[in-house]
Short mmCIF file of C-alpha atoms in Angstrom, two decimals:
data_model
loop_
_atom_site.label_atom_id
_atom_site.label_comp_id
_atom_site.label_asym_id
_atom_site.label_seq_id
_atom_site.Cartn_x
_atom_site.Cartn_y
_atom_site.Cartn_z
CA TYR A 1106 163.26 -65.63 137.85
CA LYS A 1107 166.75 -65.09 137.04
CA GLN A 1108 165.89 -65.22 133.44
CA PHE A 1109 163.08 -62.90 134.02
CA TYR A 1110 165.26 -60.52 135.76
CA ASN A 1111 167.77 -60.72 133.05
CA LYS A 1112 165.12 -60.09 130.47
CA LEU A 1113 163.70 -57.21 132.49
CA GLU A 1114 167.15 -55.78 132.88
CA SER A 1115 167.72 -56.17 129.21
CA TYR A 1116 164.45 -54.52 128.49
CA ILE A 1117 165.13 -51.64 130.84
CA GLN A 1118 168.56 -51.25 129.43
CA ASP A 1119 167.16 -51.24 125.92
CA ASN A 1120 164.56 -48.59 126.85
CA MET A 1121 167.09 -46.56 128.75
CA LYS A 1122 169.45 -46.72 125.83
CA LYS A 1123 166.72 -45.42 123.54
CA GLU A 1124 165.84 -42.58 125.90
CA MET A 1125 169.45 -41.76 126.49
CA VAL A 1126 170.02 -41.78 122.78
CA GLU A 1127 166.99 -39.45 122.33
CA ILE A 1128 168.11 -37.23 125.22
CA GLN A 1129 171.59 -37.07 123.79
CA GLN A 1130 170.20 -36.39 120.34
CA ASN A 1131 167.95 -33.62 121.72
CA ALA A 1132 170.84 -32.13 123.71
CA VAL A 1133 173.07 -32.31 120.68
CA GLN A 1134 170.33 -30.74 118.54
CA ASN A 1135 169.77 -27.98 121.14
CA GLN A 1136 173.43 -27.24 121.41
CA THR A 1137 173.81 -27.38 117.65
CA ALA A 1138 170.97 -24.89 117.30
CA VAL A 1139 172.54 -22.66 119.93
CA MET A 1140 175.93 -22.99 118.22
CA ILE A 1141 174.35 -22.28 114.85
CA GLU A 1142 172.66 -19.20 116.30
CA ILE A 1143 175.91 -18.05 117.91
CA GLY A 1144 177.71 -18.78 114.64
CA THR A 1145 175.08 -16.85 112.75
CA ASN A 1146 175.44 -13.92 115.14
CA LEU A 1147 179.20 -14.11 114.81
CA LEU A 1148 178.90 -14.25 111.04
CA ASN A 1149 176.55 -11.22 111.10
CA GLN A 1150 178.95 -9.31 113.36
CA THR A 1151 181.86 -10.39 111.19
CA ALA A 1152 180.00 -9.20 108.07
CA GLU A 1153 179.20 -5.84 109.79
CA GLN A 1154 182.80 -5.48 110.87
CA THR A 1155 183.92 -6.41 107.40
CA ARG A 1156 181.59 -3.81 105.89
CA LYS A 1157 182.88 -1.18 108.32
CA LEU A 1158 186.44 -2.17 107.54
CA THR A 1159 185.63 -1.90 103.87
CA ASP A 1160 184.25 1.62 104.39
CA VAL A 1161 187.29 2.63 106.39
CA GLU A 1162 189.53 1.08 103.75
CA ALA A 1163 187.68 3.08 101.05
CA GLN A 1164 188.10 6.30 103.05
CA VAL A 1165 191.78 5.51 103.58
CA LEU A 1166 192.14 4.88 99.84
CA ASN A 1167 190.40 8.18 99.06
CA GLN A 1168 192.62 10.07 101.50
CA THR A 1169 195.67 8.32 100.11
CA THR A 1170 194.63 9.29 96.57
CA ARG A 1171 194.11 12.89 97.63
CA LEU A 1172 197.46 12.97 99.35
CA GLU A 1173 199.12 11.48 96.30
CA LEU A 1174 197.46 14.15 94.09
CA GLN A 1175 198.58 16.90 96.46
CA LEU A 1176 202.08 15.44 96.54
CA LEU A 1177 202.07 15.42 92.75
CA GLU A 1178 200.92 19.05 92.63
CA HIS A 1179 203.53 20.03 95.19
CA SER A 1180 206.11 18.19 93.18
CA LEU A 1181 205.10 20.12 90.04
CA SER A 1182 205.13 23.43 91.97
CA THR A 1183 208.53 22.54 93.37
CA ASN A 1184 209.81 21.82 89.87
CA LYS A 1185 208.45 25.18 88.63
CA LEU A 1186 210.02 27.00 91.57
CA GLU A 1187 213.30 25.24 90.94
CA LYS A 1188 213.13 26.32 87.27
CA GLN A 1189 212.27 29.90 88.29
CA ILE A 1190 215.10 29.91 90.81
CA LEU A 1191 217.46 28.70 88.09
CA ASP A 1192 216.20 31.44 85.74
CA GLN A 1193 216.54 34.06 88.47
CA THR A 1194 220.02 32.82 89.27
CA SER A 1195 220.90 33.10 85.58
CA GLU A 1196 219.47 36.68 85.44
CA ILE A 1197 221.34 37.63 88.62
CA ASN A 1198 224.55 36.32 87.09
CA LYS A 1199 223.89 38.36 83.93
CA LEU A 1200 223.12 41.49 86.02
CA GLN A 1201 226.29 40.94 88.03
CA ASP A 1202 228.24 40.75 84.77
CA LYS A 1203 226.56 43.97 83.54
CA ASN A 1204 227.15 45.63 86.91
CA SER A 1205 230.81 44.72 86.74
CA LEU A 1206 230.99 46.18 83.22
CA LEU A 1207 229.21 49.37 84.36
CA GLU A 1208 231.51 49.69 87.37
CA LYS A 1209 234.46 49.43 85.01
CA LYS A 1210 232.95 52.09 82.71
CA VAL A 1211 232.22 54.37 85.71
CA LEU A 1212 235.78 54.01 86.89
CA ASP A 1213 237.02 54.80 83.37
CA MET A 1214 234.70 57.87 83.22
CA GLU A 1215 235.88 59.02 86.66
CA ASP A 1216 239.44 58.83 85.44
CA LYS A 1217 238.50 60.82 82.31
CA HIS A 1218 236.58 63.39 84.43
CA VAL A 1219 239.57 63.82 86.71
CA VAL A 1220 241.72 64.54 83.66
CA GLN A 1221 239.05 66.90 82.20
CA LEU A 1222 238.62 68.70 85.53
CA GLN A 1223 242.35 69.17 85.74
CA SER A 1224 242.37 70.53 82.19
CA ILE A 1225 239.38 72.84 82.94
CA LYS A 1226 241.08 74.06 86.11
CA GLU A 1227 244.21 74.89 84.12
CA GLU A 1228 242.07 76.72 81.50
CA LYS A 1229 240.25 78.57 84.30
CA ASP A 1230 243.56 79.67 85.81
CA GLN A 1231 244.71 80.85 82.37
CA LEU A 1232 241.39 82.69 81.86
CA GLN A 1233 241.71 84.36 85.26
CA VAL A 1234 245.16 85.56 84.29
CA LEU A 1235 243.75 86.84 80.97
CA VAL A 1236 240.79 88.51 82.76
CA SER A 1237 243.08 90.32 85.16
CA LYS A 1238 245.19 91.46 82.21
CA GLN A 1239 242.05 92.56 80.35
CA ASN A 1240 240.84 94.41 83.47
CA SER A 1241 244.07 96.37 83.65
CA VAL A 1242 243.81 97.09 79.89
CA ILE A 1243 240.16 98.18 80.33
CA GLU A 1244 241.07 100.45 83.24
CA GLU A 1245 243.79 102.03 81.10
CA LEU A 1246 241.31 102.43 78.22
CA GLU A 1247 238.77 104.00 80.59
CA ARG A 1248 241.39 106.49 81.73
CA GLN A 1249 242.21 107.26 78.12
CA LEU A 1250 238.47 107.55 77.33
CA VAL A 1251 237.93 110.01 80.19
CA THR A 1252 240.88 112.06 78.88
CA ALA A 1253 239.58 111.85 75.30
CA THR A 1254 236.06 112.81 76.43
CA ALA A 1255 237.42 115.81 78.28
CA ASN A 1256 239.49 116.80 75.22
CA ASN A 1257 236.42 116.25 72.99
CA SER A 1258 234.28 118.47 75.22
CA VAL A 1259 236.92 121.19 75.08
CA LEU A 1260 237.10 120.86 71.26
CA GLN A 1261 233.29 120.97 70.97
CA LYS A 1262 233.17 124.08 73.13
CA GLN A 1263 235.89 125.69 71.04
CA GLN A 1264 234.02 124.71 67.83
CA HIS A 1265 230.78 126.10 69.23
CA ASP A 1266 232.45 129.35 70.36
CA LEU A 1267 234.05 129.64 66.91
CA MET A 1268 230.69 129.08 65.21
CA GLU A 1269 229.03 131.70 67.40
CA THR A 1270 231.87 134.11 66.64
CA VAL A 1271 231.48 133.45 62.90
CA HIS A 1272 227.73 133.89 63.22
CA ASN A 1273 228.16 137.15 65.12
CA LEU A 1274 230.60 138.38 62.48
CA LEU A 1275 228.16 137.45 59.73
CA SER A 1276 225.37 139.22 61.61
CA LEU A 1277 227.52 142.33 62.11
CA MET A 1278 228.49 142.33 58.45
CA SER A 1279 224.83 141.88 57.41
CA THR A 1280 223.79 144.67 59.76
CA SER A 1281 226.55 146.96 58.50
CA ASN A 1282 225.65 146.25 54.85
CA SER A 1283 221.97 146.80 55.56
CA ALA A 1284 222.73 150.09 57.29
CA LYS A 1285 224.82 151.19 54.34
CA ASN A 1286 222.22 150.15 51.74
CA SER A 1287 219.17 151.47 53.51
CA LEU A 1288 218.84 153.34 56.74
CA GLY A 1289 215.18 152.20 56.98
CA ALA A 1290 215.97 148.52 56.45
CA LYS A 1291 215.22 146.19 59.29
CA GLU A 1292 218.11 144.72 61.26
CA GLU A 1293 219.06 141.20 60.20
CA GLN A 1294 217.84 138.39 62.44
CA ILE A 1295 220.55 137.37 64.86
CA ILE A 1296 218.51 135.07 67.09
CA PHE A 1297 217.27 131.60 66.16
CA ARG A 1298 213.96 130.05 67.21
CA ASP A 1299 214.89 126.61 65.85
CA CYS A 1300 217.55 124.78 63.81
CA ALA A 1301 215.69 125.44 60.55
CA GLU A 1302 216.47 129.17 61.03
CA VAL A 1303 220.09 128.28 61.86
CA TYR A 1304 220.32 126.26 58.62
CA LYS A 1305 218.75 129.04 56.51
CA SER A 1306 221.25 131.54 57.93
CA GLY A 1307 224.04 129.57 56.27
CA LEU A 1308 225.20 127.50 59.28
CA THR A 1309 224.82 123.97 57.84
CA THR A 1310 227.15 121.97 60.09
CA ASN A 1311 225.91 119.50 62.73
CA GLY A 1312 226.44 120.79 66.25
CA VAL A 1313 225.14 122.55 69.36
CA TYR A 1314 223.53 125.98 68.78
CA THR A 1315 221.84 128.54 71.01
CA LEU A 1316 218.09 128.93 70.45
CA THR A 1317 215.81 131.64 71.87
CA PHE A 1318 212.27 131.02 73.16
CA PRO A 1319 209.49 132.58 71.02
CA ASN A 1320 208.43 136.03 72.33
CA SER A 1321 211.18 135.93 74.94
CA THR A 1322 214.88 136.52 75.49
CA GLU A 1323 215.36 133.18 77.31
CA GLU A 1324 218.01 131.05 75.61
CA ILE A 1325 218.59 127.28 75.49
CA LYS A 1326 221.23 125.03 73.95
CA ALA A 1327 220.09 122.45 71.36
CA TYR A 1328 221.74 120.02 68.96
CA CYS A 1329 221.00 120.70 65.28
CA ASP A 1330 221.01 117.81 62.77
CA MET A 1331 221.98 119.46 59.47
CA GLU A 1332 222.41 116.26 57.43
CA THR A 1333 219.42 113.93 57.86
CA SER A 1334 216.86 114.26 55.06
CA GLY A 1335 217.92 117.80 54.10
CA GLY A 1336 218.90 119.08 57.58
CA GLY A 1337 217.35 121.83 59.68
CA TRP A 1338 216.23 119.41 62.41
CA THR A 1339 215.98 120.55 66.05
CA VAL A 1340 216.83 117.46 68.15
CA ILE A 1341 214.43 117.32 71.12
CA GLN A 1342 215.57 113.94 72.51
CA ARG A 1343 218.63 111.73 72.14
CA ARG A 1344 219.79 108.46 73.74
CA GLU A 1345 223.05 106.77 72.77
CA ASP A 1346 225.06 105.41 75.72
CA GLY A 1347 223.08 105.52 78.99
CA SER A 1348 225.23 108.35 80.41
CA VAL A 1349 222.23 110.49 81.42
CA ASP A 1350 219.49 109.46 83.89
CA PHE A 1351 216.04 109.96 82.30
CA GLN A 1352 214.03 109.20 85.47
CA ARG A 1353 213.43 112.92 86.14
CA THR A 1354 210.74 115.17 87.61
CA TRP A 1355 207.98 117.08 85.80
CA LYS A 1356 209.94 120.35 86.17
CA GLU A 1357 213.12 118.81 84.68
CA TYR A 1358 211.20 117.47 81.66
CA LYS A 1359 209.57 120.91 81.33
CA VAL A 1360 212.83 122.91 81.11
CA GLY A 1361 215.11 120.18 79.76
CA PHE A 1362 218.16 118.30 81.06
CA GLY A 1363 221.30 116.46 79.96
CA ASN A 1364 224.09 117.34 77.55
CA PRO A 1365 223.06 118.70 74.08
CA SER A 1366 226.20 117.17 72.54
CA GLY A 1367 225.26 113.77 74.00
CA GLU A 1368 222.11 112.46 75.72
CA TYR A 1369 219.48 115.08 76.56
CA TRP A 1370 215.85 116.19 76.62
CA LEU A 1371 215.29 119.66 75.13
CA GLY A 1372 212.27 120.58 77.25
CA ASN A 1373 208.49 120.27 76.87
CA GLU A 1374 207.85 124.01 77.28
CA LEU A 1375 210.01 125.12 74.33
CA VAL A 1376 208.65 122.28 72.11
CA SER A 1377 205.07 123.21 73.04
CA GLN A 1378 205.65 126.91 72.22
CA LEU A 1379 207.43 126.17 68.93
CA THR A 1380 204.88 123.63 67.64
CA ASN A 1381 201.93 125.89 68.44
CA GLN A 1382 203.32 128.81 66.38
CA GLN A 1383 203.50 126.92 63.09
CA ARG A 1384 203.09 123.41 61.73
CA TYR A 1385 205.98 121.04 62.54
CA VAL A 1386 206.87 117.49 61.47
CA LEU A 1387 208.35 114.96 63.92
CA ARG A 1388 211.00 112.44 62.92
CA ILE A 1389 211.97 109.62 65.29
CA HIS A 1390 215.23 107.82 64.43
CA LEU A 1391 215.92 104.39 66.01
CA ARG A 1392 218.94 102.05 66.08
CA ASP A 1393 219.08 98.49 67.46
CA TRP A 1394 222.06 96.46 68.78
CA GLU A 1395 222.40 94.48 65.54
CA GLY A 1396 223.26 97.54 63.44
CA ASN A 1397 219.77 98.08 61.96
CA GLU A 1398 218.19 101.54 61.68
CA ALA A 1399 214.57 102.66 61.21
CA TYR A 1400 212.52 105.83 61.47
CA SER A 1401 208.94 107.05 61.97
CA LEU A 1402 207.88 110.37 60.40
CA TYR A 1403 204.71 112.23 61.50
CA GLU A 1404 203.61 114.96 59.07
CA HIS A 1405 201.93 117.03 61.81
CA PHE A 1406 203.10 117.20 65.44
CA TYR A 1407 202.42 119.52 68.33
CA LEU A 1408 202.25 119.52 72.14
CA SER A 1409 199.45 121.13 74.15
CA SER A 1410 200.33 123.63 76.90
CA GLU A 1411 201.43 122.71 80.42
CA GLU A 1412 197.84 123.32 81.63
CA LEU A 1413 196.82 120.40 79.37
CA ASN A 1414 199.81 118.32 80.59
CA TYR A 1415 201.73 118.66 77.30
CA ARG A 1416 199.33 116.30 75.52
CA ILE A 1417 200.85 114.95 72.26
CA HIS A 1418 199.09 115.31 68.88
CA LEU A 1419 200.28 113.33 65.85
CA LYS A 1420 199.00 112.81 62.29
CA GLY A 1421 200.21 111.16 59.07
CA LEU A 1422 202.65 108.34 59.92
CA THR A 1423 205.21 107.09 57.36
CA GLY A 1424 208.58 105.38 57.73
CA THR A 1425 210.24 102.02 58.37
CA ALA A 1426 209.70 101.60 62.13
CA GLY A 1427 206.22 100.11 61.88
CA LYS A 1428 203.02 100.83 59.97
CA ILE A 1429 201.20 101.45 63.26
CA SER A 1430 202.21 104.31 65.55
CA SER A 1431 204.02 103.13 68.69
CA ILE A 1432 202.94 106.38 70.35
CA SER A 1433 199.28 105.72 71.20
CA GLN A 1434 196.64 107.76 69.36
CA PRO A 1435 194.62 109.80 70.08
CA GLY A 1436 197.36 111.51 72.05
CA ASN A 1437 197.98 111.10 75.77
CA ALA A 1438 199.11 113.54 78.43
CA PHE A 1439 202.77 113.52 79.55
CA SER A 1440 203.63 111.69 82.80
CA THR A 1441 206.70 111.70 85.05
CA LYS A 1442 207.57 109.95 88.31
CA ASP A 1443 205.97 112.84 90.24
CA ALA A 1444 203.08 113.57 87.84
CA ASP A 1445 200.85 110.59 87.00
CA ASN A 1446 198.66 111.51 83.99
CA ASP A 1447 198.40 108.07 82.31
CA LYS A 1448 195.31 105.88 81.80
CA CYS A 1449 196.50 103.06 84.07
CA ILE A 1450 195.48 102.51 87.71
CA CYS A 1451 199.21 101.96 88.21
CA LYS A 1452 201.88 104.65 87.74
CA CYS A 1453 203.54 103.87 84.40
CA SER A 1454 206.39 106.33 84.88
CA GLN A 1455 207.41 104.65 88.13
CA MET A 1456 207.01 101.13 86.72
CA LEU A 1457 208.61 101.71 83.30
CA THR A 1458 210.83 104.70 84.35
CA GLY A 1459 211.25 107.99 82.48
CA GLY A 1460 208.80 110.67 81.38
CA TRP A 1461 206.59 109.80 78.39
CA TRP A 1462 203.14 110.00 76.83
CA PHE A 1463 201.96 106.77 78.46
CA ASP A 1464 198.55 105.29 77.60
CA ALA A 1465 197.93 102.32 79.93
CA CYS A 1466 201.73 101.98 79.97
CA GLY A 1467 201.53 101.68 76.15
CA PRO A 1468 203.62 100.36 73.26
CA SER A 1469 206.51 102.83 73.47
CA ASN A 1470 208.84 104.59 75.90
CA LEU A 1471 212.02 106.10 74.42
CA ASN A 1472 212.95 107.52 77.83
CA GLY A 1473 213.09 104.13 79.64
CA MET A 1474 216.07 102.45 81.30
CA TYR A 1475 219.21 102.12 79.15
CA TYR A 1476 220.33 98.47 78.96
CA PRO A 1477 223.70 97.47 77.43
CA GLN A 1478 224.12 94.82 74.72
CA ARG A 1479 223.19 91.23 75.65
CA GLN A 1480 221.18 92.59 78.59
CA ASN A 1481 218.65 94.38 76.39
CA THR A 1482 216.04 91.61 75.84
CA ASN A 1483 213.02 90.70 77.97
CA LYS A 1484 213.11 94.16 79.61
CA PHE A 1485 209.65 95.66 80.20
CA ASN A 1486 211.12 99.01 81.34
CA GLY A 1487 213.73 99.56 78.60
CA ILE A 1488 213.85 101.90 75.57
CA LYS A 1489 210.85 100.45 73.75
CA TRP A 1490 209.30 100.93 70.28
CA TYR A 1491 206.83 98.03 70.05
CA TYR A 1492 205.88 98.09 66.36
CA TRP A 1493 209.52 97.81 65.29
CA LYS A 1494 211.24 95.48 67.81
CA GLY A 1495 208.46 94.19 70.10
CA SER A 1496 207.73 94.78 73.77
CA GLY A 1497 210.83 93.34 75.48
CA TYR A 1498 213.61 94.75 73.26
CA SER A 1499 215.55 97.76 74.58
CA LEU A 1500 217.09 99.87 71.78
CA LYS A 1501 220.71 101.04 71.45
CA ALA A 1502 220.09 104.62 70.29
CA THR A 1503 217.18 106.99 69.60
CA ALA A 1504 216.69 110.58 68.46
CA MET A 1505 213.52 112.69 68.25
CA MET A 1506 213.76 115.78 66.02
CA ILE A 1507 211.37 118.42 64.69
CA ARG A 1508 211.36 120.74 61.67
CA PRO A 1509 208.81 123.19 60.22
CA ALA A 1510 206.55 121.47 57.68
CA ASN A 1511 207.32 124.20 55.11
CA PHE A 1512 211.13 123.83 55.39
#
């Protein structure tokens, strides 16, 4: 029994050992499987994490590369800016040098200007002294001129009176001789209608003579030019120094005004009456401020009556004062400041001054304003003769004179 028991125990132990071994093996296998599965899961997770880390690492690398590129670009830009700043600094230094040089030059010029201004001031003071001296000299000369003019007027009057006395003596002698030779002879002419008759009577000296209106006893003083182109000229207008105002009324231009020995207008009425009795020529003599002279000669000239506003008629122009007539043709009526007979909607006589045969203010006006030398250009209202000196030039001297065509 004991042996049996021992054998049984041995047998049980052997079987138990086998089962235990199997159980243990199964447990170990189960755990191993579980561990393998857990390990697999861990490996999968680790691989996923690794992949994610790799992606992140790639992104980080990309960002890093971008940043490096940007840093490089910024570095290049910074280098350029530094270079530009250096260039600008160099330019600024150059400009500062130039500025310093210019400041020095300006200071030098200021010094020179101060010296020049001082010199100019001294010259100005000297000129003022000279001007005051000249003014006193001019005043003295003016006084002497007034005295000389007065003396000249007296001499002219004495000459004229002497001439008239001589003329009267000649007339008396002629009358006496005629009376002796023939009781039926006509009395010699002792009155003159124009300067041509004065000249033919033997009085051949330039001067002022007394003329008588045709068919009348009314007398008028006129200047006779006995030298120009054979003499015998009755001067109907003269300008020479601006001493007489030519902005006059219709009545004044009709009867005449001014001083026959100087500036004057003979009178439209006498000229109209003379030029309607026989054929007259008109000579216009002009002188500029540079010493040049010119003339216009019209072979037939006459004025209409006052009823026709003293309209001017001219034919046959010759002379050196322009090939075209500066008095508009066909002729225009005469206009004055109080009688507007021109062809302009304006009043030429008021705009241009003086009485004249204005067209639409026209190319001439010898009775305009008198302007002295160096003030005589660009003057629309001066003494104008367009076809000789142009529209803005005001002449120094003019004379209009008439003579019978058969002289």
